XYZ file of C-alpha atoms in Angstrom:
457
model
C 0.000 0.000 0.000
C 1.171 3.556 -0.692
C 2.718 5.016 2.449
C 0.963 7.471 4.739
C 3.867 9.873 4.230
C 3.192 9.943 0.473
C -0.503 10.663 1.060
C 0.433 13.456 3.455
C 2.943 14.806 0.930
C 0.174 14.984 -1.678
C -1.802 17.307 0.566
C 1.123 19.549 1.481
C 2.777 19.667 -1.958
C -0.476 20.658 -3.652
C -1.408 23.160 -0.941
C -4.487 21.076 -0.265
C -5.576 21.159 -3.913
C -5.211 17.399 -4.546
C -6.345 14.429 -2.517
C -4.488 11.158 -3.049
C -6.280 7.868 -2.515
C -3.846 5.034 -3.154
C -4.647 1.560 -1.889
C -6.055 -1.790 -3.022
C -9.721 -1.336 -3.959
C -9.452 2.466 -4.155
C -12.159 2.594 -6.847
C -14.760 2.152 -4.125
C -14.191 5.787 -3.135
C -15.213 7.164 -6.548
C -18.893 7.717 -5.781
C -18.279 9.758 -2.645
C -15.519 11.773 -4.318
C -17.681 12.692 -7.292
C -20.703 13.598 -5.160
C -18.537 15.749 -2.903
C -16.814 17.623 -5.746
C -19.895 18.040 -7.966
C -23.195 17.131 -6.258
C -25.259 17.743 -9.399
C -24.768 17.757 -13.164
C -23.292 15.501 -15.811
C -20.356 13.229 -15.018
C -18.069 13.149 -18.071
C -15.847 10.088 -18.479
C -12.782 10.793 -20.627
C -10.864 7.751 -21.810
C -8.923 6.439 -24.793
C -9.708 3.243 -26.678
C -6.806 1.223 -25.265
C -8.247 -1.967 -23.706
C -7.907 -1.907 -19.927
C -8.700 -5.037 -17.946
C -8.721 -5.789 -14.228
C -9.001 -9.523 -13.463
C -10.516 -9.970 -16.919
C -13.167 -7.256 -16.500
C -13.111 -4.013 -18.554
C -11.850 -1.170 -16.366
C -14.174 1.390 -17.947
C -17.126 -0.731 -16.852
C -15.734 -1.056 -13.314
C -15.285 2.712 -13.115
C -18.796 3.254 -14.423
C -20.213 0.914 -11.795
C -18.290 2.756 -9.064
C -19.752 6.155 -9.977
C -22.837 7.549 -8.172
C -25.982 5.770 -9.329
C -28.753 7.825 -10.869
C -26.483 10.641 -11.982
C -26.419 11.665 -15.671
C -23.176 10.691 -17.332
C -21.619 10.653 -20.755
C -18.441 9.303 -22.289
C -16.003 11.353 -24.332
C -13.533 9.168 -26.221
C -10.103 10.658 -26.844
C -9.312 10.574 -30.573
C -6.187 8.684 -31.538
C -4.011 9.214 -34.591
C -1.260 7.143 -36.180
C 0.850 7.608 -33.027
C -1.946 6.920 -30.578
C -3.225 9.805 -28.495
C -1.239 12.952 -29.296
C -2.070 16.110 -27.397
C -1.783 18.511 -30.291
C -3.937 21.610 -30.672
C -6.707 19.826 -32.578
C -7.079 17.002 -30.036
C -7.198 19.338 -27.047
C -9.761 21.599 -28.731
C -11.940 18.669 -29.805
C -12.088 17.085 -26.355
C -12.613 20.435 -24.632
C -15.622 21.117 -26.842
C -17.032 17.634 -26.210
C -16.679 17.928 -22.411
C -18.208 21.428 -22.221
C -21.328 21.530 -20.066
C -20.232 18.700 -17.804
C -20.114 19.197 -14.044
C -17.074 17.007 -13.388
C -14.469 15.131 -15.422
C -13.288 11.612 -14.586
C -10.270 10.548 -16.636
C -9.439 6.870 -17.033
C -6.214 6.148 -18.837
C -2.559 6.756 -19.390
C -0.454 9.719 -18.392
C -1.382 11.316 -21.711
C -5.097 11.044 -20.942
C -4.429 12.401 -17.458
C -2.530 15.368 -18.936
C -5.419 16.031 -21.296
C -7.918 15.938 -18.443
C -5.878 18.487 -16.497
C -5.813 20.895 -19.450
C -9.530 20.527 -20.205
C -10.454 20.842 -16.540
C -8.384 24.021 -16.206
C -9.937 25.508 -19.349
C -13.548 24.720 -18.395
C -13.010 25.272 -14.652
C -14.672 22.057 -13.578
C -13.430 19.499 -11.013
C -11.262 16.580 -12.085
C -10.874 13.066 -10.715
C -7.990 11.167 -12.306
C -8.079 7.360 -12.191
C -4.519 6.134 -12.704
C -4.414 2.978 -14.785
C -0.712 2.110 -14.647
C 2.498 2.943 -12.799
C 3.922 4.261 -16.056
C 4.922 7.921 -15.455
C 5.161 10.417 -12.616
C 2.942 12.947 -14.391
C -0.331 11.727 -12.841
C 0.560 13.533 -9.601
C 1.543 16.999 -10.847
C -0.217 20.146 -12.155
C 1.581 20.163 -15.526
C 0.788 18.692 -18.939
C 2.975 17.683 -21.869
C 1.443 18.979 -25.099
C 2.548 19.015 -28.735
C 2.852 22.534 -30.142
C 3.946 23.016 -33.761
C 5.269 19.466 -33.701
C 7.440 19.989 -30.601
C 6.932 18.571 -27.107
C 6.255 21.341 -24.578
C 5.461 21.116 -20.855
C 2.845 23.679 -19.787
C 1.079 24.514 -16.502
C -2.400 23.003 -16.220
C -3.763 22.090 -12.757
C -3.722 19.495 -9.983
C -6.448 16.852 -10.176
C -8.901 17.406 -7.327
C -8.435 13.725 -6.573
C -5.935 11.147 -7.816
C -7.202 7.589 -7.396
C -4.504 4.904 -7.532
C -6.119 1.506 -7.103
C -3.268 -0.946 -6.545
C -5.382 -3.763 -8.008
C -5.852 -1.755 -11.211
C -2.166 -0.820 -11.450
C -1.100 -4.413 -10.788
C -3.226 -5.548 -13.723
C -1.669 -3.101 -16.182
C 0.459 -4.483 -19.035
C 4.011 -5.116 -17.859
C 5.383 -2.858 -20.596
C 3.672 0.097 -18.918
C 5.056 -0.819 -15.507
C 8.551 -1.180 -16.937
C 8.102 2.232 -18.564
C 7.362 3.602 -15.099
C 10.686 2.234 -13.890
C 12.330 3.976 -16.847
C 10.712 7.282 -15.905
C 11.798 6.837 -12.291
C 15.495 6.103 -12.932
C 15.949 9.606 -14.356
C 16.560 10.593 -10.714
C 20.144 9.357 -11.116
C 21.072 12.083 -13.622
C 18.380 14.757 -14.041
C 19.011 16.631 -10.742
C 22.556 17.372 -11.942
C 21.178 19.120 -15.018
C 18.789 21.117 -12.838
C 21.491 22.070 -10.338
C 23.737 23.209 -13.188
C 21.017 25.376 -14.735
C 20.166 26.970 -11.382
C 23.788 27.606 -10.429
C 24.501 29.277 -13.774
C 21.429 31.512 -13.545
C 19.754 29.668 -16.414
C 16.757 28.516 -14.367
C 14.326 31.046 -12.862
C 14.521 29.379 -9.449
C 17.171 28.081 -7.094
C 18.145 24.452 -6.643
C 16.282 22.970 -3.687
C 17.062 19.475 -2.441
C 13.474 19.167 -1.132
C 12.446 18.491 -4.722
C 15.101 15.826 -5.278
C 15.958 13.985 -2.063
C 12.525 12.374 -1.432
C 12.787 10.587 -4.786
C 16.486 9.725 -4.408
C 15.735 8.192 -1.010
C 13.057 5.906 -2.475
C 14.704 4.998 -5.781
C 17.105 2.279 -4.514
C 14.093 0.086 -3.718
C 13.520 -0.236 -7.466
C 16.612 -2.444 -7.723
C 15.801 -4.504 -4.600
C 15.000 -7.950 -5.992
C 14.377 -9.321 -2.495
C 11.020 -7.524 -2.274
C 7.767 -9.402 -2.902
C 5.876 -8.466 -6.069
C 3.303 -6.314 -4.269
C 6.047 -4.566 -2.287
C 7.987 -3.815 -5.456
C 4.903 -2.390 -7.129
C 4.079 -0.258 -4.083
C 7.664 1.029 -4.125
C 7.344 1.993 -7.793
C 4.005 3.719 -7.205
C 5.590 5.636 -4.324
C 8.620 6.719 -6.360
C 6.476 7.936 -9.252
C 3.853 9.620 -7.096
C 6.425 11.409 -4.967
C 8.195 12.433 -8.172
C 5.031 14.014 -9.513
C 4.362 15.756 -6.215
C 7.798 17.355 -5.948
C 7.580 18.463 -9.574
C 4.231 20.057 -8.793
C 5.518 21.824 -5.718
C 8.600 23.032 -7.599
C 6.358 24.322 -10.391
C 8.587 22.739 -13.022
C 9.577 19.314 -14.323
C 13.230 20.433 -14.226
C 14.205 18.604 -10.990
C 13.395 15.239 -12.622
C 13.766 16.031 -16.314
C 17.199 16.509 -17.815
C 19.165 15.161 -20.759
C 17.392 11.782 -20.548
C 13.953 13.346 -21.102
C 15.290 15.441 -23.957
C 16.436 12.279 -25.751
C 12.936 10.802 -25.374
C 11.260 14.004 -26.579
C 13.565 14.161 -29.593
C 12.728 10.564 -30.543
C 9.010 11.324 -30.196
C 9.267 14.469 -32.307
C 11.153 12.651 -35.043
C 8.540 9.889 -35.139
C 5.706 12.423 -35.318
C 7.408 14.374 -38.102
C 8.191 11.259 -40.142
C 4.936 9.407 -39.524
C 6.826 6.621 -37.750
C 6.399 4.883 -34.409
C 8.135 5.304 -31.088
C 8.223 3.391 -27.813
C 6.612 4.425 -24.545
C 7.916 7.625 -22.977
C 9.255 5.898 -19.875
C 10.939 3.112 -21.816
C 12.860 5.704 -23.820
C 13.675 7.747 -20.716
C 15.087 4.668 -18.991
C 17.451 3.874 -21.855
C 18.370 7.555 -22.137
C 19.044 7.750 -18.386
C 21.959 5.373 -18.861
C 23.219 7.582 -21.700
C 22.729 10.741 -19.615
C 24.669 9.301 -16.679
C 27.423 8.324 -19.136
C 27.455 11.878 -20.539
C 27.934 13.312 -17.062
C 30.700 10.835 -16.311
C 32.591 11.664 -19.519
C 32.092 15.415 -19.040
C 33.386 15.323 -15.480
C 36.219 12.794 -15.739
C 37.440 12.964 -19.347
C 36.387 16.311 -20.754
C 36.813 18.108 -17.430
C 34.529 20.726 -18.915
C 34.383 22.729 -15.683
C 38.126 23.438 -15.905
C 37.370 26.042 -18.575
C 36.695 29.681 -17.766
C 33.632 31.813 -18.528
C 35.407 33.417 -21.498
C 35.795 29.960 -23.055
C 32.031 29.487 -23.172
C 30.600 31.340 -26.152
C 27.526 31.071 -28.346
C 28.852 29.344 -31.488
C 28.821 31.156 -34.806
C 26.268 29.695 -37.177
C 24.176 28.228 -34.352
C 20.876 28.939 -36.094
C 22.019 27.073 -39.195
C 23.206 24.211 -37.000
C 19.843 23.924 -35.253
C 17.920 23.991 -38.518
C 20.293 21.463 -40.080
C 19.850 18.948 -37.265
C 16.059 18.973 -37.667
C 15.964 19.087 -41.479
C 16.397 15.305 -41.983
C 13.142 14.593 -40.117
C 11.164 17.669 -41.281
C 12.253 19.189 -44.575
C 9.438 21.771 -44.362
C 11.483 23.678 -41.797
C 8.564 24.069 -39.371
C 10.207 21.978 -36.672
C 13.483 23.786 -37.203
C 11.675 27.122 -36.803
C 10.025 26.046 -33.543
C 13.224 24.653 -32.076
C 15.359 27.614 -33.133
C 12.981 29.986 -31.318
C 13.521 27.949 -28.142
C 17.310 27.756 -28.560
C 17.564 31.467 -29.365
C 15.683 32.253 -26.146
C 18.070 30.009 -24.224
C 21.160 31.701 -25.670
C 19.828 35.185 -24.915
C 19.334 34.053 -21.333
C 22.940 32.803 -21.280
C 24.260 36.224 -22.292
C 22.105 37.922 -19.649
C 23.302 35.512 -16.932
C 26.955 36.636 -17.149
C 27.258 37.701 -13.489
C 26.007 34.349 -12.160
C 28.187 32.477 -14.633
C 31.238 34.348 -13.309
C 30.216 33.483 -9.752
C 29.760 29.810 -10.685
C 33.343 29.543 -11.892
C 34.678 31.383 -8.876
C 33.146 28.622 -6.769
C 33.603 25.812 -9.278
C 35.182 23.360 -6.813
C 32.088 23.457 -4.606
C 29.758 23.172 -7.599
C 31.651 20.291 -9.207
C 31.598 18.395 -5.923
C 27.807 18.724 -5.798
C 27.431 17.745 -9.451
C 29.508 14.605 -8.919
C 27.187 13.624 -6.060
C 24.050 14.208 -8.153
C 25.238 12.438 -11.318
C 25.311 8.729 -10.532
C 27.267 5.876 -12.052
C 25.431 4.574 -15.172
C 25.360 1.165 -13.488
C 22.667 2.381 -11.075
C 19.893 2.926 -13.645
C 20.994 -0.242 -15.450
C 20.561 -2.314 -12.267
C 17.051 -0.985 -11.618
C 15.955 -1.429 -15.221
C 17.273 -4.996 -15.369
C 15.539 -5.879 -12.093
C 12.205 -5.251 -13.869
C 13.200 -6.577 -17.294
C 13.026 -3.051 -18.738
C 15.075 -1.963 -21.776
C 18.576 -0.654 -21.108
C 19.708 -0.184 -24.728
C 18.272 1.540 -27.790
C 18.180 -1.837 -29.560
C 15.725 -3.135 -26.954
C 13.176 -0.368 -27.546
C 10.122 -1.178 -29.646
C 10.550 -0.348 -32.418
C 14.285 -0.633 -32.040
C 16.177 2.631 -32.421
C 19.110 2.285 -34.798
C 22.607 3.340 -33.850
C 22.393 6.222 -36.322
C 19.074 7.452 -34.928
C 20.285 7.138 -31.314
C 23.386 9.142 -32.160
C 21.288 11.770 -33.938
C 19.001 12.038 -30.889
C 22.017 12.747 -28.684
C 23.303 15.332 -31.146
C 19.910 17.057 -31.440
C 18.944 17.232 -27.760
C 20.473 20.654 -26.939
C 18.708 22.062 -30.003
C 15.163 21.255 -28.928
C 13.958 23.442 -26.019
C 14.891 26.503 -24.003
C 15.879 24.720 -20.789
C 19.594 24.460 -19.976
C 21.347 21.116 -19.531
C 24.904 19.790 -19.502
C 24.662 19.384 -23.284
C 24.308 23.166 -23.717
C 27.459 23.801 -21.689
C 29.323 21.390 -23.944
C 27.946 23.192 -27.008
C 29.148 26.537 -25.591
C 32.558 24.989 -24.830
C 32.886 23.732 -28.410
C 32.908 20.107 -27.241
C 29.596 18.910 -28.723
C 31.048 16.764 -31.502
C 31.440 13.262 -32.891
C 34.433 12.437 -30.728
C 32.420 13.189 -27.587
C 29.443 11.178 -28.825
C 31.691 8.151 -29.470
C 33.013 8.230 -25.916
C 29.594 8.758 -24.345
C 28.112 5.772 -26.134
C 31.157 3.673 -25.289
C 30.780 4.579 -21.594
C 27.070 3.721 -21.661
C 27.794 0.393 -23.350
C 30.334 -0.576 -20.698
C 27.560 -0.128 -18.111
C 25.060 -2.205 -20.087
C 23.337 0.534 -22.078
C 24.016 2.504 -25.241
C 23.318 1.244 -28.741
C 23.060 -2.396 -27.780
C 24.285 -3.649 -31.122
C 21.745 -2.006 -33.435
């Protein structure tokens, strides 16, 4: 069962906005929750068409039976395209229009459906109950949503669900691929905080690094690799790690504490698949594989490149950067639209770098202290590999479905600093003139020694 401390954290992190009910049989609380939040009016069920079974019974039917009897209700299916449910402008607008007039929204589905529910609920200003169907991502428990804007993945503020219902029986019945994807999302904790710390210390993040948004997840994460736990204990540990991750992200007001280079790799793979009309694996599966690569990047940057031995004057915006950004995206979108969107983000990031000169100077004056902290936050690549293997989750790009070729994996690494406006280690390496083929070779070699990387594609 989810710990009392996690349930308490949900209340404090959300400022009382979200109630967490996480236990076996949690669906039985649906009727009272709905009646309390919206005593009258239509109940609108928002769900995708992915089959969801609990002990052989359709989950949508179980949710319907758990809702207040006698209340008007209607179902709004989420339209799916060639890539499944994609939260582009058209999808969000269509579902918002279909839900309009309802008194309360109940979402039943993946993290994508949950994100959609949060956006629609915020737009229409109606209560939201989110029924989590798998331990697949940490985004169920935060007030943010990942949308697709002009073909690019963007994280935007939405709202907390009024209630998050995590029925352990439902989550236990989810396809194992989704659970393994949740492990992949969780292992980002072994590299992403270093990217966030770096951005904050350089003045490239609007806030200051705060260990309160990192340590609760780092404290729980080792249980993911504990093969001595019983199956229900392991699942409860995963639910805790993901839920706490979502809560700290929500309280921080940004995904940055738990989203660094590894999430950028996943977003880049998604964007390429969308642009080319191809397929991509689950978000968490890609993040898990990329977490090994991210940890390897930090290791190479700290021990081989010694990138922090440079001075501020050695870090400059490269000439021809706009052309470089557009060139990296051209192979997947020759129209230039994706290149336009990504260049706007990169240009914003580089303007912020120029404006942050005083904090950058201060960072290098205290570099020894900062590097010591970064070494503590960036773990050995073996740590994410151990957790992923304990669950049978992918550790290499070859193990993703569909498999990601060595060329595409290398391109994703190359493209990641040219995708959004948030700073990461990759940007520092770009500014230092180190973002090149020689570096990529060594990063993949380091990841492969730990059990990740290309994996022979």
